[in-house]
mmCIF file of C-alpha atoms and ligand atoms in Angstrom:
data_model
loop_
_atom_site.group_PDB
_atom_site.id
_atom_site.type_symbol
_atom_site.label_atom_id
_atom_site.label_comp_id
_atom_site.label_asym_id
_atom_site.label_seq_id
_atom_site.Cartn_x
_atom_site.Cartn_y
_atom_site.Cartn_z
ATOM 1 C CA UNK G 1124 87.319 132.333 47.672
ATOM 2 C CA UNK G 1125 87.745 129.992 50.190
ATOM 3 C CA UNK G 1126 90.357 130.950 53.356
ATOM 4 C CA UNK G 1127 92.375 128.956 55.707
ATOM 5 C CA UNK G 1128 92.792 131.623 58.219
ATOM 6 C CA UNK G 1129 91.396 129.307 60.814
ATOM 7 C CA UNK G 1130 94.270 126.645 60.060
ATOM 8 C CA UNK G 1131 97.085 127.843 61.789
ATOM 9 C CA UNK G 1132 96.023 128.528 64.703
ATOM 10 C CA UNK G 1133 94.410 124.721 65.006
ATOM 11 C CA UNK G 1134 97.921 123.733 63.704
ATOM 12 C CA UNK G 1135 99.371 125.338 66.387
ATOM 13 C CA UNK G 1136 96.889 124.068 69.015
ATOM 14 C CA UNK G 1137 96.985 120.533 67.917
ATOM 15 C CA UNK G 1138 100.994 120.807 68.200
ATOM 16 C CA UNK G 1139 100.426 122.162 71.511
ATOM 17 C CA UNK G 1140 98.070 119.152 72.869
ATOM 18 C CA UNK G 1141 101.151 116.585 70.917
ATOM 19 C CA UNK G 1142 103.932 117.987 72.770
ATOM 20 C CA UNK G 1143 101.774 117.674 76.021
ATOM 21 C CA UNK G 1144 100.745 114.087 74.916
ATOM 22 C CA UNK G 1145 104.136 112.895 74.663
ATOM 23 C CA UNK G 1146 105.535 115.007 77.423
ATOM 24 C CA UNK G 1147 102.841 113.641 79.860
ATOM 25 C CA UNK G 1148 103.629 109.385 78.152
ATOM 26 C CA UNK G 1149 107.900 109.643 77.714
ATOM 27 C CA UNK G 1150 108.503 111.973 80.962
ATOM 28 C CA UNK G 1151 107.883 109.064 83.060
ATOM 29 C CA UNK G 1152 108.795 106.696 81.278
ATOM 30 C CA UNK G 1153 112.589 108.319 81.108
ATOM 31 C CA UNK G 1154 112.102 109.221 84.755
ATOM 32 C CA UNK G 1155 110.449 105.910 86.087
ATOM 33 C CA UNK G 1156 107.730 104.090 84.866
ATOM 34 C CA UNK G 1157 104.791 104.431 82.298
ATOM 35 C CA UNK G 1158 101.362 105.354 84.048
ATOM 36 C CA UNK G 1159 100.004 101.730 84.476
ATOM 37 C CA UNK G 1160 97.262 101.910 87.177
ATOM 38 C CA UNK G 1161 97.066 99.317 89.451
ATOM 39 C CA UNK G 1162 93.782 97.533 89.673
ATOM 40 C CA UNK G 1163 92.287 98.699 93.594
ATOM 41 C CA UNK G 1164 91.842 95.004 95.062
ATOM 42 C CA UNK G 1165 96.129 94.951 94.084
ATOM 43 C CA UNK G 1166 96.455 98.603 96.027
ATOM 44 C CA UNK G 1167 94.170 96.736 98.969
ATOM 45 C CA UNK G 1168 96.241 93.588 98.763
ATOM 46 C CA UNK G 1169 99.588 95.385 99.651
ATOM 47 C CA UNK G 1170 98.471 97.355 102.256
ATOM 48 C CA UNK G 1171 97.525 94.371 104.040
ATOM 49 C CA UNK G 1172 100.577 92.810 103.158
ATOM 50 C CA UNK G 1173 102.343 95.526 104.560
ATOM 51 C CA UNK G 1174 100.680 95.669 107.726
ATOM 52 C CA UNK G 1175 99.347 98.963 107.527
ATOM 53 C CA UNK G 1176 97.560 100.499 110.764
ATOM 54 C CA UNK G 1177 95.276 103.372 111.157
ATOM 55 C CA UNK G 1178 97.335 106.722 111.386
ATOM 56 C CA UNK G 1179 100.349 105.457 109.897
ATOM 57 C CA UNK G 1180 101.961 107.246 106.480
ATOM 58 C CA UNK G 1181 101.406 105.352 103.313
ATOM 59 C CA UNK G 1182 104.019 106.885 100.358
ATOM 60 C CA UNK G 1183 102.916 105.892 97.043
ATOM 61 C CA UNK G 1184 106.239 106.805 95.227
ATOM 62 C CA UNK G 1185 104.323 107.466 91.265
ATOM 63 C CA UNK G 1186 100.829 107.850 92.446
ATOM 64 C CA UNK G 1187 99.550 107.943 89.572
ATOM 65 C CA UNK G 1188 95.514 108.945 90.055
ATOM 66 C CA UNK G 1189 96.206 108.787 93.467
ATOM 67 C CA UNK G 1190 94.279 104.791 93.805
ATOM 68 C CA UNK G 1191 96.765 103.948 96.425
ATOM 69 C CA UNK G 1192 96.126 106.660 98.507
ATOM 70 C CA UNK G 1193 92.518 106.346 98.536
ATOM 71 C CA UNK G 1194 92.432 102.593 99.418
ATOM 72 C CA UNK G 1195 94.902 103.432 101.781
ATOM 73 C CA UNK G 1196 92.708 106.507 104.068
ATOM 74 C CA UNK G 1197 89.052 105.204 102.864
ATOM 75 C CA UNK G 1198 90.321 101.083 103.726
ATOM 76 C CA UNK G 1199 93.084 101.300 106.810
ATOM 77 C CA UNK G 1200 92.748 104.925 108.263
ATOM 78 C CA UNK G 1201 96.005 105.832 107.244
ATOM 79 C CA UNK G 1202 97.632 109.148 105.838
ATOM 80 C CA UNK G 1203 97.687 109.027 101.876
ATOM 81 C CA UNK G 1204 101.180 110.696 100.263
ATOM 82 C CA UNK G 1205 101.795 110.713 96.867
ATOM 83 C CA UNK G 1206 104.802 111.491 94.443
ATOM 84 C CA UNK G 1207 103.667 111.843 91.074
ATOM 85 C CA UNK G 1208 106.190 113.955 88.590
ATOM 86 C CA UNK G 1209 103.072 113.837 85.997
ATOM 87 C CA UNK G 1210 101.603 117.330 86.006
ATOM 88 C CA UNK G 1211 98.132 116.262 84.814
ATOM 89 C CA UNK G 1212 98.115 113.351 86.742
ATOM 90 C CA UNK G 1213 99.109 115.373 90.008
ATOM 91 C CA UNK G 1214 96.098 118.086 88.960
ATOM 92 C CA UNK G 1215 93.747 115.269 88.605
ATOM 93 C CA UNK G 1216 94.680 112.969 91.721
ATOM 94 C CA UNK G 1217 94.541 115.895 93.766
ATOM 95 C CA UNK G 1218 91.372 116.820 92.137
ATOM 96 C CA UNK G 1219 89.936 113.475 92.988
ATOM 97 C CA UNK G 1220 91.086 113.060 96.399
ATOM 98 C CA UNK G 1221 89.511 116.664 97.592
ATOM 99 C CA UNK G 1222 85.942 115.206 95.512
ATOM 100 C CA UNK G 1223 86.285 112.084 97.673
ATOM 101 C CA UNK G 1224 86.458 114.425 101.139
ATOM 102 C CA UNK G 1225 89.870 112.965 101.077
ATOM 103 C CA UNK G 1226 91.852 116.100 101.542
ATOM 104 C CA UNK G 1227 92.367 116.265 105.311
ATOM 105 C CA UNK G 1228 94.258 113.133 104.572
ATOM 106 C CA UNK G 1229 96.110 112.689 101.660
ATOM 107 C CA UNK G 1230 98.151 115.154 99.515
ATOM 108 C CA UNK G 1231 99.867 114.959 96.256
ATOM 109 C CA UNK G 1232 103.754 115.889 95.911
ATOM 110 C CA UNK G 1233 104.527 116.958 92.376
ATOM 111 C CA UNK G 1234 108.155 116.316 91.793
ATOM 112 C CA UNK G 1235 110.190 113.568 91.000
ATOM 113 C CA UNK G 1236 110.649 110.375 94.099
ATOM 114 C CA UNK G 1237 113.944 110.832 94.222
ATOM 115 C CA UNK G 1238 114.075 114.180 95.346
ATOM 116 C CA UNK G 1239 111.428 114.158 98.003
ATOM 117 C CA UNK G 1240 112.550 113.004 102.171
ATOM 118 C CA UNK G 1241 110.657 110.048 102.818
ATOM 119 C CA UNK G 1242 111.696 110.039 106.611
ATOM 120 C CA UNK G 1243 107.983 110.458 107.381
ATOM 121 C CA UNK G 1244 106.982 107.305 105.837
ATOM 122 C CA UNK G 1245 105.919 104.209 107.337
ATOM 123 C CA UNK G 1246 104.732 102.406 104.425
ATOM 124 C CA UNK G 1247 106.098 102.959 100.618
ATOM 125 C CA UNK G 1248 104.219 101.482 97.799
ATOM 126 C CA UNK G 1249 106.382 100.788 94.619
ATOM 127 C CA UNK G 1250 104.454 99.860 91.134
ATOM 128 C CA UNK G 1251 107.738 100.799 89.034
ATOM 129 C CA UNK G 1252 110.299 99.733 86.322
ATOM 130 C CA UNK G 1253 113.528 98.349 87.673
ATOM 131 C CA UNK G 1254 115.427 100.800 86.468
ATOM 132 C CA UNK G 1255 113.825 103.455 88.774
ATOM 133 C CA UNK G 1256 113.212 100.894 92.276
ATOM 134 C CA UNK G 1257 117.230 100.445 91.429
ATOM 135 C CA UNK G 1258 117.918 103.574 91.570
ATOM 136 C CA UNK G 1259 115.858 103.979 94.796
ATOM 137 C CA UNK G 1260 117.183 101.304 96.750
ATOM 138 C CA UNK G 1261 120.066 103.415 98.329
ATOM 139 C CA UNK G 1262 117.757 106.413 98.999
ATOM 140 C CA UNK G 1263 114.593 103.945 100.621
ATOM 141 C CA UNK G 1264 118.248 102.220 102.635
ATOM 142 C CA UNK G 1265 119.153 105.300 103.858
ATOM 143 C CA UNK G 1266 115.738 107.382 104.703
ATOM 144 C CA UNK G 1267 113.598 105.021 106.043
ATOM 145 C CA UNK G 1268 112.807 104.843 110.003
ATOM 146 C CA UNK G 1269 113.258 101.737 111.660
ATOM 147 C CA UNK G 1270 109.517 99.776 111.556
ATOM 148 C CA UNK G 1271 108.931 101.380 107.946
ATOM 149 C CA UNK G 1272 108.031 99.100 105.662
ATOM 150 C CA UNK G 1273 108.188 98.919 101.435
ATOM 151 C CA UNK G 1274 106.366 97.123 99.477
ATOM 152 C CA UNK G 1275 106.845 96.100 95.518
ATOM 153 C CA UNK G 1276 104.447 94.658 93.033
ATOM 154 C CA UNK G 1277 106.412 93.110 89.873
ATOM 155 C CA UNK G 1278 109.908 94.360 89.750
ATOM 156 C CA UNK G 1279 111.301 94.222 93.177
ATOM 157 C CA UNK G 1280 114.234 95.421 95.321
ATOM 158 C CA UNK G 1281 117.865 93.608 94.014
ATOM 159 C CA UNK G 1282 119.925 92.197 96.690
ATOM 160 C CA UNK G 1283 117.516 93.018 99.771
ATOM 161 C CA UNK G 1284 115.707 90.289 101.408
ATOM 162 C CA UNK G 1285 111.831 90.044 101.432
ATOM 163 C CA UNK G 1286 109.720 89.666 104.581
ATOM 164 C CA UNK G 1287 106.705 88.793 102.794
ATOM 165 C CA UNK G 1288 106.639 87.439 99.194
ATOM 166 C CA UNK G 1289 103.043 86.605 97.700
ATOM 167 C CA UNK G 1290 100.571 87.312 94.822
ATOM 168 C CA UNK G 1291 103.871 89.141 93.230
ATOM 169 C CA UNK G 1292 103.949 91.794 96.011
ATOM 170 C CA UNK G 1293 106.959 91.769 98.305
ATOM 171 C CA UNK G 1294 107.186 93.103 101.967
ATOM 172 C CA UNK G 1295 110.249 94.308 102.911
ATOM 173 C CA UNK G 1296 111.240 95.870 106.754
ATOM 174 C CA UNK G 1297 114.093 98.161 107.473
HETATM 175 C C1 SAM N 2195 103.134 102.196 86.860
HETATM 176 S S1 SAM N 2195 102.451 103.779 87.283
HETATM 177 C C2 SAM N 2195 101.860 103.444 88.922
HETATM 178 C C3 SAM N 2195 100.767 104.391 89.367
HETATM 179 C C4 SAM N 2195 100.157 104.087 90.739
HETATM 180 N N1 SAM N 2195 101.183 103.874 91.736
HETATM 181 C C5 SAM N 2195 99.282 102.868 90.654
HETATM 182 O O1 SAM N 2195 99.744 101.812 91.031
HETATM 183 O O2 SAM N 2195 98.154 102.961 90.163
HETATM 184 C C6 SAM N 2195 103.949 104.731 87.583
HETATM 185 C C7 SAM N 2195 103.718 106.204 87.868
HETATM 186 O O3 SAM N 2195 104.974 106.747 88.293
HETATM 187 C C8 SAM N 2195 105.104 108.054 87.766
HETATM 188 N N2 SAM N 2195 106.544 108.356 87.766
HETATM 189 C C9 SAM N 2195 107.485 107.840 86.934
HETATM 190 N N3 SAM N 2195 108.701 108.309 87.270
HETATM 191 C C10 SAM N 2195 108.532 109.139 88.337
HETATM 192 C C11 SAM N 2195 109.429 109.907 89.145
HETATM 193 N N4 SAM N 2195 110.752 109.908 88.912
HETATM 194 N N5 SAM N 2195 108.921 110.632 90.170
HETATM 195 C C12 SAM N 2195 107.572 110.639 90.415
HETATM 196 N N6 SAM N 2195 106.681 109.922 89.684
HETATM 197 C C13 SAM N 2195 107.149 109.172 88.651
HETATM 198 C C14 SAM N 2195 104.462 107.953 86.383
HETATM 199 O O4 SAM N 2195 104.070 109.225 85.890
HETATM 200 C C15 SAM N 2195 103.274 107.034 86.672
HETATM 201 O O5 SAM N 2195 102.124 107.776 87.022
#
């Protein structure tokens, strides 16, 4: 006689690894943005748009696998910080950046941007939907030090002028 007693437990584990699946796609989505990685030479490109000098604080608001922040310690010296509300993603960016001898630093925030001070920063990278870089526009407005700078790629900041506008990055200064 042949048994299934094997089946519900794989039922149950491939349910497990679905709700995960979509958890880890629609979370951000809902929250933000999808995870679309940025290619590296786009991460380098607005860092030098933005000016950024050795030692100063580069917030990558959705890091993603953490590409900005390694472009942005390895390229310009800076400090790497990254927001990622993306469990797995968080896990495996932080994973990354202590393989790369990255640790000392960067670091990897796992929450969501718009709970998170970004008083420290002095550069913020934004690859998001509008609906979330609206939503941060009063928070960046009213956080940011004077000098800081934040930089878009795609969907920009309504109503707030741009320093620098090229290759579909934006600059903007506080
Ligand atoms: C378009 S991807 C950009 C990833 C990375 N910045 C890059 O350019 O490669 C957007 C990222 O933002 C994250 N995200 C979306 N909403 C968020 C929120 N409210 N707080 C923190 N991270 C969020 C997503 O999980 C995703 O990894």
């Amino acid at each position: 006689m042949i048994t299934f007693g094997w089946f519900g437990p794989l039922m149950w584990a491939a349910v497990v690894v679905a709700v995960i699946a979509f958890a880890s796609i629609v979370g951000p989505i809902l929250f933000g943005a999808p995870w679309v990685p940025m290619p590296f030479h786009t991460a380098r490109r607005m860092l030098q748009l933005a000016d950024v000098r050795p030692g100063e604080t580069v917030c990558d608001l959705g890091s993603g696998d953490g590409r900005v922040l390694i472009v942005a310690a390895r390229e310009f010296g800076a400090n790497g910080v990254g927001v990622e509300i993306e469990p797995l993603r968080a896990f495996i960016s932080r994973l990354t950046l202590f393989v790369l001898g990255l640790r000392r630093r960067t670091r990897v925030i796992r929450a969501n941007f718009l709970e998170v001070d970004l008083g420290d920063a002095d550069v913020i990278t934004l690859y998001l939907l509008p609906k979330a870089i609206r939503r941060l526009a009063p928070k960046l407005r009213a956080e940011l030090k004077p000098g800081a700078r934040v930089v878009t790629l795609t969907y920009h900041l309504p109503d707030w002028p741009p320093a620098v506008e090229r290759d579909n990055i934006r600059v903007y200064r506080i």
